[in-house]
PDB file of C-alpha atoms in Angstrom:
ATOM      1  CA  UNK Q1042       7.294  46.307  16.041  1.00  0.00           C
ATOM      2  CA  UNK Q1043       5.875  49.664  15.362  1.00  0.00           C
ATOM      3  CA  UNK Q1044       6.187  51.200  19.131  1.00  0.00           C
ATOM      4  CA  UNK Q1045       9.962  50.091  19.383  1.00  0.00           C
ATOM      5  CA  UNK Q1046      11.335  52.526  15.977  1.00  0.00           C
ATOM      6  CA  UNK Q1047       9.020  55.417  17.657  1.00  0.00           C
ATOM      7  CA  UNK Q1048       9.850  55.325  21.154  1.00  0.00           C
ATOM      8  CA  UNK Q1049      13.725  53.808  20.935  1.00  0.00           C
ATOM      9  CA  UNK Q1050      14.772  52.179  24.216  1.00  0.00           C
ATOM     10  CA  UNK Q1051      11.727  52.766  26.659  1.00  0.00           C
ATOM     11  CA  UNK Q1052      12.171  53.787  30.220  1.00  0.00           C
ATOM     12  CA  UNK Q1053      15.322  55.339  29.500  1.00  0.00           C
ATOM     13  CA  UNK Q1054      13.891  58.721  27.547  1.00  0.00           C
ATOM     14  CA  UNK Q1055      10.583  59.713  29.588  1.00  0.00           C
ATOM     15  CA  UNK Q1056       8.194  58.549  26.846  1.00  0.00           C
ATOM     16  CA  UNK Q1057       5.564  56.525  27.185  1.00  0.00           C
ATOM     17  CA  UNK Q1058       3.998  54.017  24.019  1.00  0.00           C
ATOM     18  CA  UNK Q1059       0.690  52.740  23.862  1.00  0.00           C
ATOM     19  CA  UNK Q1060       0.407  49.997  20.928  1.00  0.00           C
ATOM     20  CA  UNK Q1061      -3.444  48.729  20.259  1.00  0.00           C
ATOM     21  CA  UNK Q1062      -3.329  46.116  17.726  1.00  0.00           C
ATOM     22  CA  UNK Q1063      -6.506  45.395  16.304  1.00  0.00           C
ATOM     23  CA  UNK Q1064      -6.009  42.364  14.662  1.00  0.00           C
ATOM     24  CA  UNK Q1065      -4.079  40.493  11.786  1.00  0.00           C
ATOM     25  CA  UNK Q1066      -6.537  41.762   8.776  1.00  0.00           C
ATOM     26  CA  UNK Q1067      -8.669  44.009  10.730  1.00  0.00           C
ATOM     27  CA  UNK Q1068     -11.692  45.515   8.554  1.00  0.00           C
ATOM     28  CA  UNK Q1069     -12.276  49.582   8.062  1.00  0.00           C
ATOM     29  CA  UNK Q1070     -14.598  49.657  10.582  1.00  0.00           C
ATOM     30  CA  UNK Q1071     -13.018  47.573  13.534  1.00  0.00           C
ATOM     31  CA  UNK Q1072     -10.249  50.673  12.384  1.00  0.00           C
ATOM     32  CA  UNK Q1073     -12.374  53.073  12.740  1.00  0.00           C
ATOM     33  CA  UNK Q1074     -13.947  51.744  16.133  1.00  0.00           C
ATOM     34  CA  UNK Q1075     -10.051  51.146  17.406  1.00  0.00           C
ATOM     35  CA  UNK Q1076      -8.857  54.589  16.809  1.00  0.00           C
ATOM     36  CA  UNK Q1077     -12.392  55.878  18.651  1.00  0.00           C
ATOM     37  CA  UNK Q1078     -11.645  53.647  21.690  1.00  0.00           C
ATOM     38  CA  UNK Q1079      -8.049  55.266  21.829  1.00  0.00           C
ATOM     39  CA  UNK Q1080      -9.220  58.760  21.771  1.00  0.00           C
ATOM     40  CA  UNK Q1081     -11.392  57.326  24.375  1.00  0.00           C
ATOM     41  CA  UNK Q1082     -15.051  58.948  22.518  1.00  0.00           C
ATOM     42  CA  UNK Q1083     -17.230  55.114  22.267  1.00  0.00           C
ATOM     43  CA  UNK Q1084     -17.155  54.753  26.283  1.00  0.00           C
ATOM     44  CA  UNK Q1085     -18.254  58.237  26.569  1.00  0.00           C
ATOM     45  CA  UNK Q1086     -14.882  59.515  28.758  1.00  0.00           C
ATOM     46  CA  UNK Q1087     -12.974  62.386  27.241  1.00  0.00           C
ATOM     47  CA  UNK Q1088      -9.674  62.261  24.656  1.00  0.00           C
ATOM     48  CA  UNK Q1089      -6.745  62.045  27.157  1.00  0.00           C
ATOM     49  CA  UNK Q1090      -5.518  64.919  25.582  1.00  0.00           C
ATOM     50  CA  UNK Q1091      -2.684  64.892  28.977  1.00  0.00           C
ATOM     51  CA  UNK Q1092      -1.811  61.411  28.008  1.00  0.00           C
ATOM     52  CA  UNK Q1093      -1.338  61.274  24.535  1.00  0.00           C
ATOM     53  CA  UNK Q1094       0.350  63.627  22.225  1.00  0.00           C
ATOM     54  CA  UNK Q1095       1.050  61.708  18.884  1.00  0.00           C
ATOM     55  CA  UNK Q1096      -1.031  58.971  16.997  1.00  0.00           C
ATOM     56  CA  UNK Q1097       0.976  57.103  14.490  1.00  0.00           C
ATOM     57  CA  UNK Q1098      -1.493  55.060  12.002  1.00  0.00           C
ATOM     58  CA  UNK Q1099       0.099  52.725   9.759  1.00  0.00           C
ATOM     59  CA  UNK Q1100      -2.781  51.799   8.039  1.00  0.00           C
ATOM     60  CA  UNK Q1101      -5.427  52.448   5.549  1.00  0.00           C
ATOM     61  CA  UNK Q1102      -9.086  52.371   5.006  1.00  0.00           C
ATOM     62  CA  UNK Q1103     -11.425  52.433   2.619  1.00  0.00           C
ATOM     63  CA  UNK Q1104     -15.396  51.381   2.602  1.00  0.00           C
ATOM     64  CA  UNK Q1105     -17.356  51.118   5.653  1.00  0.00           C
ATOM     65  CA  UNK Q1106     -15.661  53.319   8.692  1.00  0.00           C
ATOM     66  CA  UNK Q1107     -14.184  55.840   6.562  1.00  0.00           C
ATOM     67  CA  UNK Q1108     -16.833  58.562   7.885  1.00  0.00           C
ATOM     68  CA  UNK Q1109     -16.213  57.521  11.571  1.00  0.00           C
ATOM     69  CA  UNK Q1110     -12.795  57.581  11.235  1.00  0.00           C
ATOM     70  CA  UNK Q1111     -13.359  61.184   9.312  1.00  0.00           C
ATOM     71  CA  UNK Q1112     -14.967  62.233  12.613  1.00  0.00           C
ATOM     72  CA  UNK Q1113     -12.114  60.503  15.038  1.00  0.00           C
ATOM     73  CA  UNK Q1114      -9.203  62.694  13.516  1.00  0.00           C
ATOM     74  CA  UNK Q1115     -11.511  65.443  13.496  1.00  0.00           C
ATOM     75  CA  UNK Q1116     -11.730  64.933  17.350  1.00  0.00           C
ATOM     76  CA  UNK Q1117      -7.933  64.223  17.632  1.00  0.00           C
ATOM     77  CA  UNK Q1118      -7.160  67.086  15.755  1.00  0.00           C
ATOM     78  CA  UNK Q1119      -9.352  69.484  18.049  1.00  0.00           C
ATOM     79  CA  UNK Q1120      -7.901  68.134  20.717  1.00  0.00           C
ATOM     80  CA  UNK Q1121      -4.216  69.304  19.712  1.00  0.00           C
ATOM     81  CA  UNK Q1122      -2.993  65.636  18.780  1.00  0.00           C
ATOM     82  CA  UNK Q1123      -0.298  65.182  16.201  1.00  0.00           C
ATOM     83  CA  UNK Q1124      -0.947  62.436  13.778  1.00  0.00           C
ATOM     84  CA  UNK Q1125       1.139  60.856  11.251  1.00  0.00           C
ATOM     85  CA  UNK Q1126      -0.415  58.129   8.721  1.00  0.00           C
ATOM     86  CA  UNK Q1127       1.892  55.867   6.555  1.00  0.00           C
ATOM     87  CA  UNK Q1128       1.331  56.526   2.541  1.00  0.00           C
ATOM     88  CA  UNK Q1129       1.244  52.914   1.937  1.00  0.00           C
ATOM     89  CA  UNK Q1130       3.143  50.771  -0.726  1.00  0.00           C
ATOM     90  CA  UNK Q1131       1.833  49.979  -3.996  1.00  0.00           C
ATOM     91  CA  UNK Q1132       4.228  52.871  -6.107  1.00  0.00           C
ATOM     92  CA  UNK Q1133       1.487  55.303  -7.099  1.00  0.00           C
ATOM     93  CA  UNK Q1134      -0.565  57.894  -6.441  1.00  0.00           C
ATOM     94  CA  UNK Q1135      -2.590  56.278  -3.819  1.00  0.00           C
ATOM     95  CA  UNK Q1136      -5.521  58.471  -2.359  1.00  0.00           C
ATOM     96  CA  UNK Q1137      -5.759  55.905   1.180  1.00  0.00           C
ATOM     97  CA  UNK Q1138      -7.253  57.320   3.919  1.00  0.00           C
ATOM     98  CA  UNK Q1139      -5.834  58.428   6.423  1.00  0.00           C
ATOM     99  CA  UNK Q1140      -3.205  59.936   4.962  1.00  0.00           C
ATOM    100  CA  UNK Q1141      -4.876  62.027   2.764  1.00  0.00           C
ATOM    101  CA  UNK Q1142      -6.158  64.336   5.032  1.00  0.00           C
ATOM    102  CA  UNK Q1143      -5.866  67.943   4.839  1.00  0.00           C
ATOM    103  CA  UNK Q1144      -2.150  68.437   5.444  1.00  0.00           C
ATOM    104  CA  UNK Q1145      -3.288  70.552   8.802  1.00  0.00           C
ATOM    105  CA  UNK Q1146      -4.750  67.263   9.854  1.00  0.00           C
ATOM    106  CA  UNK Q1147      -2.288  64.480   9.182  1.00  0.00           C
ATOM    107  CA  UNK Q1148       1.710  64.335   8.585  1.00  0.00           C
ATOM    108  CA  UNK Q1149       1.587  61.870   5.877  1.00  0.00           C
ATOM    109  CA  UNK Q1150       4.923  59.872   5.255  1.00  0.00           C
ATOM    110  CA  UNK Q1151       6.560  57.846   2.278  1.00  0.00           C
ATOM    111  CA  UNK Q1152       9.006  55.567   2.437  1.00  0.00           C
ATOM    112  CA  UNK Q1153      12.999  56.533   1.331  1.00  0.00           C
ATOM    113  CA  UNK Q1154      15.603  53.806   0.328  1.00  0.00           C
ATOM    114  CA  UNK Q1155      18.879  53.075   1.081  1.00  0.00           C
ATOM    115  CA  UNK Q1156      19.834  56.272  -1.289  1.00  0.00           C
ATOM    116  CA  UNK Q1157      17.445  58.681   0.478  1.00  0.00           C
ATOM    117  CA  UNK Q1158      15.432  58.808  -2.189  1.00  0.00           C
ATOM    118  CA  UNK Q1159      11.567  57.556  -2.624  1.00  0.00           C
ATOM    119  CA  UNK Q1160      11.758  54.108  -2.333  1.00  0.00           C
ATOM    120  CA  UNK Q1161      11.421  52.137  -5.443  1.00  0.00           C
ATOM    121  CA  UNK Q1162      11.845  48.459  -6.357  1.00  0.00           C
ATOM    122  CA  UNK Q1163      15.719  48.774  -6.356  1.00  0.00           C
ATOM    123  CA  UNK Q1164      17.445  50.928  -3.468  1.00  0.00           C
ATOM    124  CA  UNK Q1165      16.323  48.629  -0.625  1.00  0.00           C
ATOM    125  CA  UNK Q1166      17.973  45.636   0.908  1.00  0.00           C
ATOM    126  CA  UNK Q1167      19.732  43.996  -1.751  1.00  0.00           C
ATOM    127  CA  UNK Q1168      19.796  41.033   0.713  1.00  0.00           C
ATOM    128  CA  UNK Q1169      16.240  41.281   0.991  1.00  0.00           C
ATOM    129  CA  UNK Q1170      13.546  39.917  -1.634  1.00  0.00           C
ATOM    130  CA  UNK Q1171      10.368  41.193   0.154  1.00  0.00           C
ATOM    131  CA  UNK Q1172      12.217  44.581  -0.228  1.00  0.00           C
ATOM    132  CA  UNK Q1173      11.048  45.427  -3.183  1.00  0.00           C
ATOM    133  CA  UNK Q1174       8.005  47.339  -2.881  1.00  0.00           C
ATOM    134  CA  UNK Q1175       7.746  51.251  -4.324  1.00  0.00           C
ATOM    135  CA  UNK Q1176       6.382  54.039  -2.007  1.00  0.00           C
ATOM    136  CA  UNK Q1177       3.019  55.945  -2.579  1.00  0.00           C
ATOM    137  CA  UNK Q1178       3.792  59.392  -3.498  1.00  0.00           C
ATOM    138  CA  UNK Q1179       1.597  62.359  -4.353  1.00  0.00           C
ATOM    139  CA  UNK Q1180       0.668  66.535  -3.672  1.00  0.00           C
ATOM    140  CA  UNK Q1181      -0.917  65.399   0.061  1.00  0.00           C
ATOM    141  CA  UNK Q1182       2.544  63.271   1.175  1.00  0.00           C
ATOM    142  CA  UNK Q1183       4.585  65.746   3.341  1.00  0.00           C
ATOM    143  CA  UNK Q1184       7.704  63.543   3.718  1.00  0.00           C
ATOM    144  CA  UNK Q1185       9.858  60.511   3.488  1.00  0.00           C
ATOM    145  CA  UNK Q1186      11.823  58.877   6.099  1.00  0.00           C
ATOM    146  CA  UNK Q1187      13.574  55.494   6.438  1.00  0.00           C
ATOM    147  CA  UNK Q1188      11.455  52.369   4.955  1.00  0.00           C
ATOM    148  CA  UNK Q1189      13.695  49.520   3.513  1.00  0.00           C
ATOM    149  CA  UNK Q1190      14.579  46.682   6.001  1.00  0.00           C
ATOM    150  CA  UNK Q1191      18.401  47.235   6.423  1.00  0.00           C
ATOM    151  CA  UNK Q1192      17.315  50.822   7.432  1.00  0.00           C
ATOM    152  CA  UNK Q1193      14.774  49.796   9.899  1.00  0.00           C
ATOM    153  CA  UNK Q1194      15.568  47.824  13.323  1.00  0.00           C
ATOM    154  CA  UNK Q1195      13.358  47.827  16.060  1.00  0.00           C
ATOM    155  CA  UNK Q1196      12.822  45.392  19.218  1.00  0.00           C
ATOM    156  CA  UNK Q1197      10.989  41.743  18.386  1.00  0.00           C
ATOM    157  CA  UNK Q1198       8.213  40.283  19.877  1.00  0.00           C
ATOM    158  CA  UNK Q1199       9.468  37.100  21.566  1.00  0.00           C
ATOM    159  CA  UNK Q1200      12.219  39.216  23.008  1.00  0.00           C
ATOM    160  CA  UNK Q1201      13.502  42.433  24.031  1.00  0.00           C
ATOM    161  CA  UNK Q1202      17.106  41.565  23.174  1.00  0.00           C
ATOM    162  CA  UNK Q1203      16.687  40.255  19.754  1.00  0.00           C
ATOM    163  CA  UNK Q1204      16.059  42.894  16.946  1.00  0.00           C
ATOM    164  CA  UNK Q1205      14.207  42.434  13.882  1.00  0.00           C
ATOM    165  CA  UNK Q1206      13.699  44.608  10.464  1.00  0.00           C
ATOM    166  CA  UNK Q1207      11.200  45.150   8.363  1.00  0.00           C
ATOM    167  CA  UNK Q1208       9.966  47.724   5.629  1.00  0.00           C
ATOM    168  CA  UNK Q1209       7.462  49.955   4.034  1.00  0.00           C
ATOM    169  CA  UNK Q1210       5.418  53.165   5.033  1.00  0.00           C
ATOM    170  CA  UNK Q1211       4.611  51.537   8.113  1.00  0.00           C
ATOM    171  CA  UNK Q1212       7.787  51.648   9.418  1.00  0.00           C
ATOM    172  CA  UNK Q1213       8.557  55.414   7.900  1.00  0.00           C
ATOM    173  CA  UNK Q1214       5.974  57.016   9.781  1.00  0.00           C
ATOM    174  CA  UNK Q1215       6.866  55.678  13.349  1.00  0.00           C
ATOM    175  CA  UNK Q1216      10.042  57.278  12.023  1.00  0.00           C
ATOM    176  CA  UNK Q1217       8.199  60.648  12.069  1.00  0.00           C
ATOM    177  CA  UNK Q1218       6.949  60.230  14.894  1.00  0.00           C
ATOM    178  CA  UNK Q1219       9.845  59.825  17.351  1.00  0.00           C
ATOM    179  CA  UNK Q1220      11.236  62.942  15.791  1.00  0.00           C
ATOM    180  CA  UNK Q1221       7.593  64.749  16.453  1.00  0.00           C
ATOM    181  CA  UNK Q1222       8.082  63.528  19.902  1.00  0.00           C
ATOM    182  CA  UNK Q1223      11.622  65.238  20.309  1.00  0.00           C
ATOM    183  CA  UNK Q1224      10.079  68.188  18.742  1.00  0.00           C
ATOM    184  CA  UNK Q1225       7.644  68.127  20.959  1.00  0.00           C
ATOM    185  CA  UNK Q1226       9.897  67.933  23.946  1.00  0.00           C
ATOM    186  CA  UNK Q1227      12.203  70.448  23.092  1.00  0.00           C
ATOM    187  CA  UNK Q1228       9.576  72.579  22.907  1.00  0.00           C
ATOM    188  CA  UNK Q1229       7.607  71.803  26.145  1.00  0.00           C
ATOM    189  CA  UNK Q1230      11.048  72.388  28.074  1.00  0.00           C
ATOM    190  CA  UNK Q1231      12.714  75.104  26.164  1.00  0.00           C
ATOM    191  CA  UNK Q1232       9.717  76.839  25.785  1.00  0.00           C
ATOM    192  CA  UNK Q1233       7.439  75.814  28.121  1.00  0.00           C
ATOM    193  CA  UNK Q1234       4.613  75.276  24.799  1.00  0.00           C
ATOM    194  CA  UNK Q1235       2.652  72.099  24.643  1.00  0.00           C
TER     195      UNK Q1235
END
């Protein structure tokens, strides 16, 4: 899924994924509480600010939970985390949470066709029919990156040898954040920065 486009072939490059799936049709506020557990606040321990780097958040909220989840990127961002939020997929102007954020906050990512260009209804997988959504787009998006299915491969679930694709924001954003990761390599060992 998700973990396998951000974190390519694991073992092999010295980074470590976490995935923490909250459920098929999770609510705002089991969100909300999720993304508190992983920055470890609701049991009281401190954000494992050594452990993790970059939160990638392909989802979106609305309702209930959007002030705790306010407060949870808050504490991420304090803590010197890197997060990237997919735009989502309905072709307009979409004001979701989280990626709405002040862009000092959040990286927040659309989705590009086949073309390179924001992904509309006809440059994805012509092969596809469930390819046909149109990226969000707006003044708070900061980028696009790969989002139609013959552009996205990443490991199944039933096995590590078998390879599956899907499309949308949700699998742009893991996009961006592999490449923050390299970024954010090079410049721990080039520079010795964190």
């Amino acid at each position: 899924g998700i973990a396998g486009i951000a974190g390519g072939t694991s073992g092999q490059n010295g980074v470590g994924l976490q995935g923490y799936l909250v459920g098929d049709t999770p609510s705002t506020g089991a969100i909300s509480k999720a993304f508190g557990k992983v920055l470890g606040r609701l049991d009281g321990s401190t954000c494992p600010a050594q452990e993790v780097d970059i939160i990638n958040m392909s989802f979106g909220v609305s309702g209930s939970g959007v002030r705790e989840l306010r407060r949870n990127v808050e504490y991420a961002y304090k803590a010197g985390l890197i997060m990237v939020a997919a735009r989502g997929n309905s072709g307009t102007d979409n004001m979701g949470i989280p990626s709405t954020y002040p862009d000092d906050r959040i990286i927040s990512v659309g989705a590009s066709g086949n073309d390179g260009n924001y992904k509309n209804a006809t440059n994805g997988d012509p092969s596809n029919p469930n390819d046909n959504y149109e990226t969000n787009y707006g003044s708070a998006m900061d980028l696009i990156a790969p989002g139609s299915n013959d552009l996205t491969q990443t490991v199944g679930i039933d096995s590590e040898s078998e390879y599956v694709s899907f499309s949308g924001t949700s699998s742009a954003a893991p996009h961006t954040a592999g490449v923050a990761a390299l970024l954010l390599q090079y410049h721990q060992d080039e520079h010795g920065l964190r």
